CSV table of C-alpha atoms in Angstrom, one decimal:
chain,number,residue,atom,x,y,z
T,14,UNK,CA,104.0,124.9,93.9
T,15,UNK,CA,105.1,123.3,97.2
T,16,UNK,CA,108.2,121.4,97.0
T,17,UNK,CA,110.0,118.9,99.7
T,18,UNK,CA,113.3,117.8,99.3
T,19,UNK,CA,114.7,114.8,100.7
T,20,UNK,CA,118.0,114.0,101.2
T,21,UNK,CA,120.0,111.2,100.5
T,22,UNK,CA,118.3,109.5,98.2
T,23,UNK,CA,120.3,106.2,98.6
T,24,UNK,CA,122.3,105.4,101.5
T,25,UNK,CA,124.3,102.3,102.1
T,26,UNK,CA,125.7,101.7,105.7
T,27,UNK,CA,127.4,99.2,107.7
T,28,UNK,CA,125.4,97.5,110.5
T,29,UNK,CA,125.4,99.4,113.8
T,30,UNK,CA,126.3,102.6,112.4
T,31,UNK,CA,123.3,105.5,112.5
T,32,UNK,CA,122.6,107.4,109.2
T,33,UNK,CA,120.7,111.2,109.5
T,34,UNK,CA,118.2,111.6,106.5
T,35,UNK,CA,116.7,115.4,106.2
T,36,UNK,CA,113.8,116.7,105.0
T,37,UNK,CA,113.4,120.1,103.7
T,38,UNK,CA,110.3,121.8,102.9
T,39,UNK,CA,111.7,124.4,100.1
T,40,UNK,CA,109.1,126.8,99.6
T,41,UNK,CA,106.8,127.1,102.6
T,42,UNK,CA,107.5,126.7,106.3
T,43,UNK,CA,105.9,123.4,107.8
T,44,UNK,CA,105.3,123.8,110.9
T,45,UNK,CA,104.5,119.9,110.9
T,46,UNK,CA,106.4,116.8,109.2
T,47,UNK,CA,105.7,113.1,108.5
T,48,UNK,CA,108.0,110.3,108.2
T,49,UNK,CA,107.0,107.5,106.5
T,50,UNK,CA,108.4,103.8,105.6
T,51,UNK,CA,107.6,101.8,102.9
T,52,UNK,CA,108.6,97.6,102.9
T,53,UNK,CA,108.5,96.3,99.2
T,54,UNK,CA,105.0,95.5,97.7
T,55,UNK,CA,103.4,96.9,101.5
T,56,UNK,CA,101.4,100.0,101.9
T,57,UNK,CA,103.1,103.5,103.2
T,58,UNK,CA,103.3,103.3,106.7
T,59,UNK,CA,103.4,106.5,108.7
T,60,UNK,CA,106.0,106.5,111.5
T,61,UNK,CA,106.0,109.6,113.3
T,62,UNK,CA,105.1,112.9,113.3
T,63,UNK,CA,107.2,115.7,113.3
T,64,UNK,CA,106.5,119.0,115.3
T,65,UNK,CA,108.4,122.1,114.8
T,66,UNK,CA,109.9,123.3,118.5
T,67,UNK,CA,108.3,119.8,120.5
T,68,UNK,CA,109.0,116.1,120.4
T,69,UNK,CA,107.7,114.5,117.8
T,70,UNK,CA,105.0,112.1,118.6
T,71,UNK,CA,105.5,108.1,117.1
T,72,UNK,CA,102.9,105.5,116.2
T,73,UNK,CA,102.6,102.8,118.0
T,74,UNK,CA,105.3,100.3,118.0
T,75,UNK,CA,107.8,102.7,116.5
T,76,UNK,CA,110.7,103.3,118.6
T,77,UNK,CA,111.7,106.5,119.3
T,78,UNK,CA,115.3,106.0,121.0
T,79,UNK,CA,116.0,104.1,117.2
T,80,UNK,CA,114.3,106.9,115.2
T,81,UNK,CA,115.3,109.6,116.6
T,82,UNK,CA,113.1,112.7,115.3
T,83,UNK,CA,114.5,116.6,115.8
T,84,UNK,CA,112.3,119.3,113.5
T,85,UNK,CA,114.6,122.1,114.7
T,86,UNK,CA,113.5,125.1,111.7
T,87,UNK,CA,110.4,125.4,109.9
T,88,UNK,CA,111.9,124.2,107.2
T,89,UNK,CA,113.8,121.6,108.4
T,90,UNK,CA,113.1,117.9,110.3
T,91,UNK,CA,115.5,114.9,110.0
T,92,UNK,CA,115.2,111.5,110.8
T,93,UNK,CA,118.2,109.4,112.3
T,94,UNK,CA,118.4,105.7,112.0
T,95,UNK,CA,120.7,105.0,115.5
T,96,UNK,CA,122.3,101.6,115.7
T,97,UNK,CA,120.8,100.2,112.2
T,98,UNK,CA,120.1,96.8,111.5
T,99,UNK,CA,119.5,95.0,108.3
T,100,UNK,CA,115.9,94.9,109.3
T,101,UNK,CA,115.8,98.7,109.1
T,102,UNK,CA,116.3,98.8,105.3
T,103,UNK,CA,113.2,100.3,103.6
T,104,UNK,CA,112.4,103.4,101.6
T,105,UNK,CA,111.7,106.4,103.8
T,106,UNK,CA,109.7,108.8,102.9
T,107,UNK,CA,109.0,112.5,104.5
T,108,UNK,CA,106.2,114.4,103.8
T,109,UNK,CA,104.9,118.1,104.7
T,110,UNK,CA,101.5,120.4,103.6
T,111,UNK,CA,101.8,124.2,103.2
T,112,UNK,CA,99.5,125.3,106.0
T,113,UNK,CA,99.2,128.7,104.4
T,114,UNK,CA,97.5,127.8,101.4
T,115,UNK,CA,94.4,126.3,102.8
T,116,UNK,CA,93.3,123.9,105.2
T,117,UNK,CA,92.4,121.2,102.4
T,118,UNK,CA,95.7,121.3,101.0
T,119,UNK,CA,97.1,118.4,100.2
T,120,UNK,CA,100.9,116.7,101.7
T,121,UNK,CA,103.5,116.7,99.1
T,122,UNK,CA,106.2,114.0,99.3
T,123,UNK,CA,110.2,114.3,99.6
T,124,UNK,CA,112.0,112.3,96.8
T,125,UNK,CA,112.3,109.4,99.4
T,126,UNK,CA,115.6,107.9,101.3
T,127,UNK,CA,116.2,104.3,99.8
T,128,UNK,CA,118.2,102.6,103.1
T,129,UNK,CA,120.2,99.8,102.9
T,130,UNK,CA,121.8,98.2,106.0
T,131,UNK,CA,124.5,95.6,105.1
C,25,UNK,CA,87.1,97.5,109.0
C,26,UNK,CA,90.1,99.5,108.3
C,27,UNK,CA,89.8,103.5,107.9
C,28,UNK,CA,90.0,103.8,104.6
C,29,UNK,CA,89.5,101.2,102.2
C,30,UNK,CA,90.4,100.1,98.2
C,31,UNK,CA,89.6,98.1,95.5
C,32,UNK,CA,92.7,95.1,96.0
C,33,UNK,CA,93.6,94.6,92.2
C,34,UNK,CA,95.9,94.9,91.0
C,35,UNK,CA,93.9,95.9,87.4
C,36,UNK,CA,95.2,94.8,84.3
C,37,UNK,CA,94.0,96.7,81.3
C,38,UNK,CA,94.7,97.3,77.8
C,39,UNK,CA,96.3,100.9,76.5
C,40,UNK,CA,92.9,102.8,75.2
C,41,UNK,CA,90.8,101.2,78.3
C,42,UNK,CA,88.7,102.6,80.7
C,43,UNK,CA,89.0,102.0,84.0
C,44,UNK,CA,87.4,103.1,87.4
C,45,UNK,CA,89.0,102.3,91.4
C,46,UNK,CA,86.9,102.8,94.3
C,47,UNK,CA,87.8,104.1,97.2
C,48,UNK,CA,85.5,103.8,100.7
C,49,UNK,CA,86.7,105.6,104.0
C,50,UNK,CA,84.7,105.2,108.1
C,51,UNK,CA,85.0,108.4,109.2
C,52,UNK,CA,82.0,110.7,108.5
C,53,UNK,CA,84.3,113.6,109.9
C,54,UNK,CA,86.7,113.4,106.8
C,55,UNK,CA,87.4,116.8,105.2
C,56,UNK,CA,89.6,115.9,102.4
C,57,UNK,CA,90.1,113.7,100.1
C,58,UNK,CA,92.8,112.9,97.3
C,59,UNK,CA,94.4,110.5,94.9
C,60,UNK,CA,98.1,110.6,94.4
C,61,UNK,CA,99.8,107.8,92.1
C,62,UNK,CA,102.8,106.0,93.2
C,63,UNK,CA,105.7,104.9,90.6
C,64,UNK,CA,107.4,101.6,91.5
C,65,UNK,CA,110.6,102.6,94.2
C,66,UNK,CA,109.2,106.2,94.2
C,67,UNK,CA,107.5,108.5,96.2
C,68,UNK,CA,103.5,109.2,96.2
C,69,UNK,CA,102.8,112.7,93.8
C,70,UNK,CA,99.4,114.2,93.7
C,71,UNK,CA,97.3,113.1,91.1
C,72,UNK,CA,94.4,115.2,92.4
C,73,UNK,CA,92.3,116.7,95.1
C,74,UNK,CA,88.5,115.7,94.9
C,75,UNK,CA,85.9,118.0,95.5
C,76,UNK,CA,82.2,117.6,96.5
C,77,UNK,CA,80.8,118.5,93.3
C,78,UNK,CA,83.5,115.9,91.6
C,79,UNK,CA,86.1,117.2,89.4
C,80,UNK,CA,87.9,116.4,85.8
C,81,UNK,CA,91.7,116.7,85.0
C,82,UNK,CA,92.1,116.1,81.4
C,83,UNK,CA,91.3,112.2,81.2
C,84,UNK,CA,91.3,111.8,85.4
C,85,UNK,CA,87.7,112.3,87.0
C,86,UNK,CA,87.2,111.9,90.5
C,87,UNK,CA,83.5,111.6,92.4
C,88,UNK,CA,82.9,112.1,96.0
C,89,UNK,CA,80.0,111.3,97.2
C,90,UNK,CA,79.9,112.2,100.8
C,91,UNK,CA,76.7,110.4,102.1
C,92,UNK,CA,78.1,107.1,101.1
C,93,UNK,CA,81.8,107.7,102.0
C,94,UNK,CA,83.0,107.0,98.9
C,95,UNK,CA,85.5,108.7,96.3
C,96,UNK,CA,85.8,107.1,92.7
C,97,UNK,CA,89.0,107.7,90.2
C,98,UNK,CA,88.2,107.4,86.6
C,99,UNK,CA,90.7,107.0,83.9
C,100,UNK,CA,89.8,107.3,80.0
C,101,UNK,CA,92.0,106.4,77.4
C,102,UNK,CA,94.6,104.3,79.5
C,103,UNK,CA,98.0,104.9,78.7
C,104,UNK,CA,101.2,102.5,79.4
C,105,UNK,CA,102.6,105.6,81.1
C,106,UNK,CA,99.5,105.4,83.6
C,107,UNK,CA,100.5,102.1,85.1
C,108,UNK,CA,101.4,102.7,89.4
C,109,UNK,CA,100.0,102.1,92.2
C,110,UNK,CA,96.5,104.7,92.9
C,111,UNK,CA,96.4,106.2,96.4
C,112,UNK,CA,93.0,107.1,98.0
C,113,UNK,CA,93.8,109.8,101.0
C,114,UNK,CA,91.5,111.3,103.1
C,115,UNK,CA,92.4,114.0,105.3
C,116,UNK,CA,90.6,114.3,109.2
C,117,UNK,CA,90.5,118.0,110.6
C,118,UNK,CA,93.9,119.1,111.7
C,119,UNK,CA,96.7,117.5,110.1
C,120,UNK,CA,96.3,113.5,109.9
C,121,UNK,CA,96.5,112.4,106.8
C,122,UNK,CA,94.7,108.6,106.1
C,123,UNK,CA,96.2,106.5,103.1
C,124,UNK,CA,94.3,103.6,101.6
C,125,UNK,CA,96.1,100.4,100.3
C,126,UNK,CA,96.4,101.2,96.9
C,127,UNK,CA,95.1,99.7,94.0
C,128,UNK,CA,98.0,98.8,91.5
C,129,UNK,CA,97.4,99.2,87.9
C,130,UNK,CA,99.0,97.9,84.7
C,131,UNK,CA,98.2,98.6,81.9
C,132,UNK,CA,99.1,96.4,78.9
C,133,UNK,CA,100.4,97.3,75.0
């Protein structure tokens, strides 16, 4: 079946330094990507949604000069945490569907990016 | 009224117990639906697509019932391994996905 892969899984990082987390569908190209982040005990919350060959597009109140989105390959998108702040620790989640099967297929999740900014 | 909508819980049940969430979603134009579970400090996995004429995975059932806008998850014979958070997701035309809340669920020895 459709598989993501997510990479890190954990990541600890200093304050003000930027971390790269990638997303990799495995088995299907995706021509779309989401990125998600999760609080503890709070609800997924989509971020941003990554477009294969065009800018990604952000919900509102994300910043896109902080989350800086690039979904170079049809297999690939990564998400990059510039200039992190304790307040940017969170789980991170990316998520893609395999537009191929059908149009009611559903989104599979990468293993998730655990961020900690100290 | 947010778009789509859960029971809050969380649902404590014993092992053995049956128990039933309810999901509710506003947007008539919703094409798919789907309940993934969500371990503690993991990510969402697919628990199941629902279908219009409702649909039965071992001891998971899942009802859609269209004309209301609602999507039910039954479980039978709870297990402890059954205890996350339930997902309800519906799915617009295109590509955007709609998660619900959750509903948490333990379920007790």
């Amino acid at each position: 079946g459709a598989v993501v892969s997510q990479h890190p899984s954990w990541v600890i990082c200093k304050s003000g330094t930027s971390v790269k987390i990638e997303c990799r569908s495995l088995d299907f190209q995706a021509t779309t990507m989401f990125w998600y982040r999760q609080f503890p005990k709070q609800s997924l919350m989509l971020m941003a949604t990554s477009n294969e060959g065009s800018k990604a597009t952000y919900e509102q109140g994300v910043e896109k000069d902080k989350f800086l989105i690039n979904h170079a390959s049809l297999t690939l998108s990564t998400l990059t945490v510039t200039s992190a702040h304790p307040e940017d620790s969170s789980f991170y989640i990316c998520s893609a569907r395999d537009p191929g099967r059908s149009d009611n297929s559903p989104l599979h999740f990468g293993n998730g990016t655990r961020l900690t900014v100290t | 009224r947010k778009e789509v909508e859960q029971d809050p819980g969380p649902f404590n049940v014993p092992e053995g117990a049956t128990v039933a969430f309810n999901c509710t979603y506003s947007n008539s134009a919703s094409q798919s639906f789907f309940w993934y579970r969500q371990d503690c400090r993991k990510e969402p996995k697919l628990l199941m697509s629902v279908y219009s004429s409702g649909n039965e995975d071992g001891r998971f059932t899942a009802q859609l019932n269209r004309a209301s806008q609602y999507i039910s998850l039954l479980i039978r014979d709870s297990k402890l391994s059954d205890s996350a958070t339930y997902l309800c997701v519906v799915k617009h035309y295109g590509q955007n996905f709609v998660f619900g809340p959750g509903t948490r669920l333990s379920v007790l020895p």
